[in-house]
Amino acid sequence: MRAIGKIKEAKKDEVKVCRSKGAMWAKEAIIQAAATVFSKKGFHGATIEDIAHEANYSPAALYKYFNDKTEIFLAHLEALKKKFFAVFKEPPPIPLSFENRLRWILDRVFTIAEENRSIFVSFVSQRLDLIGEEEARIKKEVRVYFNELKEIVSNLMKSGIEEGALFRGDPDEHATFFSGIVHAFVFSWLNSGGKGSLKDKEEKILEYFFNGAGAGNNLKRTIGGKK
């Protein structure tokens, strides 16, 4: 009898695991579908019905996993956040100079962006719009996301200063400058309809960051921080 009881309990546990995995897969499918819809219609233009249709779910079925559209957006923001933060936190497979670490990071970030284009485009294209809106939960999470990203990039810049690859200054300012250049090229890519590969912009981004846009040698700063 005890053996039979154990078998029944094991089967119950197996069913629970299957249901848990099914729910996880369903949520991932909905998040991917939402990313596609958000990238086409924007956060405010998208509806639960649009997302459900894209995911091949009924709106009622979708509500089993998410309470509202905002919760779906936050879930897909979290998915994007995990992917990008992992790039900055994982060390390269071999020791690299600061310049090559930046190159390695850009390459991985742009690879993720292109492999997850719908999520990436929907977030980047909606970022400024969402910051000015009343959705308190989204505003809070977006603020946390960018504060965490700023801290990560600032620490990266601090290592560049310590290695002598950057001139001594405020790491936060270096981080803002670098992020601004990256964002400028990303928005240019988005405005072109995502034509070509973001990876084609890597060397130009690094050139602007290390040497600026000045044509004269007196304005040009080398990677080592000397004129």
Coordinates of C-alpha atoms in Angstrom, one line a residue:
M1 CA 0.0 0.0 0.0
R2 CA 2.8 2.4 0.8
A3 CA 4.4 1.7 -2.5
I4 CA 1.2 2.4 -4.3
G5 CA 0.9 5.7 -2.3
K6 CA 4.4 6.7 -3.3
I7 CA 3.7 6.0 -7.0
K8 CA 0.5 8.2 -6.8
E9 CA 2.5 11.0 -5.2
A10 CA 5.2 10.7 -7.8
K11 CA 2.6 11.0 -10.6
K12 CA 1.1 14.0 -8.9
D13 CA 4.5 15.7 -8.8
E14 CA 5.1 14.8 -12.4
V15 CA 1.8 16.4 -13.4
K16 CA 2.7 19.5 -11.4
V17 CA 6.1 19.8 -13.2
C18 CA 4.4 19.4 -16.6
R19 CA 1.9 22.0 -15.8
S20 CA 4.6 24.3 -14.5
K21 CA 6.6 23.8 -17.7
G22 CA 3.5 24.3 -19.8
A23 CA 2.8 27.6 -18.1
M24 CA 6.4 28.7 -18.6
W25 CA 6.3 27.9 -22.3
A26 CA 2.9 29.7 -22.6
K27 CA 4.2 32.8 -21.0
E28 CA 7.3 32.8 -23.2
A29 CA 5.1 32.5 -26.3
I30 CA 2.9 35.4 -25.1
I31 CA 5.9 37.6 -24.3
Q32 CA 7.3 37.0 -27.8
A33 CA 4.0 37.7 -29.4
A34 CA 3.6 40.9 -27.4
A35 CA 7.1 42.0 -28.5
T36 CA 6.0 41.7 -32.1
V37 CA 2.8 43.6 -31.5
F38 CA 4.5 46.3 -29.4
S39 CA 7.2 46.8 -32.1
K40 CA 4.4 47.4 -34.7
K41 CA 1.8 49.3 -32.8
G42 CA 3.6 50.7 -29.7
F43 CA 2.6 50.1 -26.1
H44 CA -0.5 52.4 -26.2
G45 CA -1.7 51.2 -29.6
A46 CA -1.5 47.5 -28.7
T47 CA -4.4 45.7 -27.2
I48 CA -4.8 42.4 -25.3
E49 CA -6.8 41.1 -28.2
D50 CA -3.9 41.9 -30.6
I51 CA -1.4 40.1 -28.4
A52 CA -3.7 37.1 -27.9
H53 CA -4.2 36.9 -31.7
E54 CA -0.5 37.0 -32.4
A55 CA 0.1 34.3 -29.8
N56 CA -2.8 32.1 -31.0
Y57 CA -4.5 32.3 -27.7
S58 CA -8.0 33.6 -26.8
P59 CA -8.0 36.8 -24.6
A60 CA -9.5 34.7 -21.8
A61 CA -6.7 32.2 -22.0
L62 CA -4.1 35.0 -22.0
Y63 CA -5.5 36.3 -18.7
K64 CA -4.6 33.0 -17.0
Y65 CA -1.0 34.1 -17.2
F66 CA -1.0 37.9 -17.1
N67 CA -3.3 40.4 -15.4
D68 CA -3.0 43.1 -18.0
K69 CA -1.0 44.6 -20.9
T70 CA 1.3 46.4 -18.5
E71 CA 2.3 43.1 -16.8
I72 CA 3.1 41.6 -20.2
F73 CA 5.3 44.6 -21.1
L74 CA 7.1 44.3 -17.8
A75 CA 7.7 40.6 -18.4
H76 CA 9.2 41.2 -21.8
L77 CA 11.3 44.1 -20.4
E78 CA 12.7 41.7 -17.7
A79 CA 13.5 39.1 -20.5
L80 CA 15.4 41.8 -22.4
K81 CA 17.2 43.0 -19.2
K82 CA 18.5 39.5 -18.4
K83 CA 19.9 39.0 -21.8
F84 CA 21.8 42.3 -22.0
F85 CA 23.0 42.4 -18.4
A86 CA 24.5 38.9 -18.8
V87 CA 26.8 40.4 -21.5
F88 CA 28.3 43.0 -19.2
K89 CA 28.6 40.6 -16.2
E90 CA 30.2 37.6 -17.9
P91 CA 34.0 38.0 -18.4
P92 CA 35.4 37.3 -21.9
P93 CA 36.8 33.9 -22.5
I94 CA 40.4 35.3 -22.6
P95 CA 42.0 38.4 -21.1
L96 CA 41.3 41.4 -23.4
S97 CA 42.5 45.0 -23.5
F98 CA 39.8 47.6 -22.6
E99 CA 39.2 48.5 -26.2
N100 CA 38.8 44.9 -27.2
R101 CA 36.5 44.3 -24.2
L102 CA 34.2 47.1 -25.5
R103 CA 34.4 45.5 -29.0
W104 CA 33.5 42.1 -27.6
I105 CA 30.6 43.6 -25.6
L106 CA 29.2 45.5 -28.5
D107 CA 29.4 42.4 -30.7
R108 CA 27.5 40.3 -28.2
V109 CA 24.9 43.0 -27.5
F110 CA 24.2 43.6 -31.1
T111 CA 24.0 39.8 -31.7
I112 CA 21.3 39.6 -29.0
A113 CA 19.6 42.6 -30.4
E114 CA 19.4 41.1 -33.9
E115 CA 18.4 37.7 -32.6
N116 CA 15.6 39.2 -30.5
R117 CA 14.8 42.1 -32.9
S118 CA 11.1 42.4 -32.0
I119 CA 11.7 42.7 -28.3
F120 CA 14.7 45.0 -28.8
V121 CA 12.9 47.3 -31.3
S122 CA 9.7 47.5 -29.2
F123 CA 11.6 48.5 -26.0
V124 CA 14.0 51.0 -27.6
S125 CA 11.4 52.7 -29.7
Q126 CA 9.0 53.0 -26.8
R127 CA 11.5 54.0 -24.1
L128 CA 11.2 57.8 -24.3
D129 CA 7.4 57.7 -24.7
L130 CA 6.9 55.5 -21.7
I131 CA 9.1 57.6 -19.4
G132 CA 6.6 60.5 -19.9
E133 CA 3.4 58.5 -19.3
E134 CA 1.4 57.7 -16.3
E135 CA 2.0 54.0 -16.1
A136 CA 3.7 54.1 -12.7
R137 CA 4.8 50.4 -12.7
I138 CA 6.4 50.7 -16.1
K139 CA 8.1 54.1 -15.3
K140 CA 9.5 52.6 -12.1
E141 CA 10.9 49.5 -13.8
V142 CA 12.3 51.4 -16.7
R143 CA 14.1 53.8 -14.2
V144 CA 15.5 50.8 -12.3
Y145 CA 16.7 49.2 -15.6
F146 CA 18.6 52.3 -16.7
N147 CA 20.0 53.0 -13.3
E148 CA 21.4 49.4 -13.1
L149 CA 22.7 49.6 -16.7
K150 CA 24.4 53.0 -15.9
E151 CA 26.1 51.5 -12.9
I152 CA 27.3 48.5 -14.9
V153 CA 28.7 50.7 -17.7
S154 CA 30.2 53.1 -15.2
N155 CA 32.1 50.3 -13.6
L156 CA 33.3 49.2 -17.0
M157 CA 34.6 52.8 -17.7
K158 CA 36.3 52.8 -14.3
S159 CA 38.3 49.8 -15.3
G160 CA 39.3 51.6 -18.5
I161 CA 40.6 54.6 -16.5
E162 CA 42.5 52.3 -14.2
E163 CA 44.1 50.6 -17.2
G164 CA 45.1 53.9 -18.7
A165 CA 42.9 53.4 -21.8
L166 CA 40.7 56.4 -20.8
F167 CA 41.7 59.8 -19.5
R168 CA 41.0 60.3 -15.8
G169 CA 37.6 61.7 -15.2
D170 CA 34.1 60.9 -14.0
P171 CA 33.3 57.3 -14.9
D172 CA 29.6 58.2 -15.0
E173 CA 30.3 60.9 -17.7
H174 CA 32.4 58.4 -19.7
A175 CA 29.5 55.9 -19.4
T176 CA 26.9 58.5 -20.5
F177 CA 29.1 59.5 -23.5
F178 CA 29.6 55.9 -24.6
S179 CA 25.9 55.0 -24.1
G180 CA 24.9 58.1 -26.0
I181 CA 27.0 57.1 -29.0
V182 CA 25.6 53.6 -29.0
H183 CA 22.0 54.9 -28.7
A184 CA 22.6 57.3 -31.6
F185 CA 23.7 54.5 -33.9
V186 CA 20.9 52.2 -32.7
F187 CA 18.2 54.9 -33.4
S188 CA 19.7 55.6 -36.8
W189 CA 19.5 51.8 -37.5
L190 CA 15.8 51.8 -36.3
N191 CA 15.0 54.8 -38.5
S192 CA 16.4 53.0 -41.5
G193 CA 13.9 50.2 -40.8
G194 CA 16.6 47.9 -39.3
K195 CA 18.4 47.6 -42.6
G196 CA 21.8 45.9 -42.5
S197 CA 23.5 44.7 -39.4
L198 CA 24.2 46.6 -36.2
K199 CA 27.5 44.9 -36.1
D200 CA 28.7 46.9 -39.1
K201 CA 28.6 50.0 -36.8
E202 CA 30.9 48.6 -34.1
E203 CA 34.1 50.1 -35.4
K204 CA 32.6 53.4 -36.0
I205 CA 31.2 53.5 -32.5
L206 CA 34.6 52.8 -31.0
E207 CA 36.2 55.4 -33.3
Y208 CA 33.8 58.1 -32.1
F209 CA 34.2 57.0 -28.5
F210 CA 38.0 56.9 -28.4
N211 CA 38.9 59.6 -31.0
G212 CA 35.8 61.8 -31.3
A213 CA 34.7 63.4 -34.5
G214 CA 37.4 66.1 -34.8
A215 CA 39.5 66.0 -38.0
G216 CA 42.5 67.9 -36.6
N217 CA 45.3 66.0 -34.8
N218 CA 45.2 68.6 -32.1
L219 CA 41.7 67.5 -31.3
K220 CA 42.3 63.8 -31.5
R221 CA 42.9 61.9 -28.3
T222 CA 44.6 58.5 -28.5
I223 CA 43.3 55.4 -26.7
G224 CA 46.1 55.8 -24.2
G225 CA 44.8 59.2 -23.2
K226 CA 47.5 61.4 -24.7
K227 CA 47.2 64.0 -27.4

